[in-house]
């Protein structure tokens, strides 16, 4: 406990942050944390948020309070004056946004840093968020679910014989942009018993050559929802057609709903389940469609029909991301 009427939070960076015990004015500048805050039923404590690359129409329909909130900016593009105007008790940010985090601390706004790029840190960050809002039980319910699903998929992945393990090329914003081993997508590939084809790279916006892709010779190509190309585009492109993965039609597009399923948001568990189901279909024991419906009903209070799920799978519209900040 902190001073009377306050609690002390230890954030992911190990900082001790004193906040009101009954926090009521929280701003997120991280585009992913607001979804978890909604999942635990604490979005009524938000006075500003960063929606990020979410489906704005779906957010407005299914999470109307979240969709109506003002924003002081996202990630490194935060307007400090706008942030101060919202008079937050607390700001939730990512450990990666070092410059804006320093600015926030400089104006004496309590700051809690989280880290969602690794599954272990994601779980710890969700526990921290649960404590901030006095929603430890709700946070624990989700992290128990997340850990159980991840452990089950990891066990399945560990039983894949080495000779059958597959490498995945993740197509980022364009077919010849990919991500490195330090990204969440590479981690979920490892968890399901596969690997990131782009070994040795780091960061999320690496431009590579066609020759490099052929050298990596991935077993599977997964286009992320912000990729400018469709599966049909890759299958029809002569430059890609000699690649064994293309010949064997092992080209997929990561699904999305509120957000892309491979981003570090609660829905990422569905992206991990889906990835394992399409890469090792003979090894999984779950029905991905049932998993999807149960997940959204349990954590988002959304009832999806079979047709809704099919629409998720068939949706190949492109998410438009802001260009990364320097």
Coordinates of N, CA and C in Angstrom, one line a residue, residues 22 42 56 86 99 110 141 208 234 240 284:
X22 N -8.8 4.0 -5.8 CA -10.0 4.0 -6.6 C -9.8 4.8 -7.9
X42 N -13.3 -2.8 -17.2 CA -12.9 -1.5 -16.5 C -12.8 -0.3 -17.5
X56 N -12.7 0.2 -36.5 CA -13.4 1.2 -35.8 C -14.9 1.0 -35.8
X86 N -6.7 15.9 -20.4 CA -7.6 14.9 -19.9 C -7.5 14.6 -18.4
X99 N 10.9 7.8 -25.1 CA 10.9 9.3 -25.2 C 9.6 9.9 -24.6
X110 N 1.4 10.2 -13.1 CA 1.8 8.8 -12.8 C 1.8 7.9 -14.1
X141 N -8.9 -14.5 -14.5 CA -9.7 -15.4 -15.3 C -9.2 -15.5 -16.8
X208 N 13.0 -7.1 -47.5 CA 13.9 -8.2 -48.0 C 13.8 -8.4 -49.5
X234 N -0.5 -13.6 -54.3 CA 0.8 -14.3 -54.2 C 0.7 -15.6 -55.0
X240 N 6.7 -15.5 -57.3 CA 6.6 -16.4 -56.2 C 6.3 -17.8 -56.5
X284 N -3.9 -31.1 -34.2 CA -4.7 -30.4 -33.2 C -6.0 -31.1 -32.9

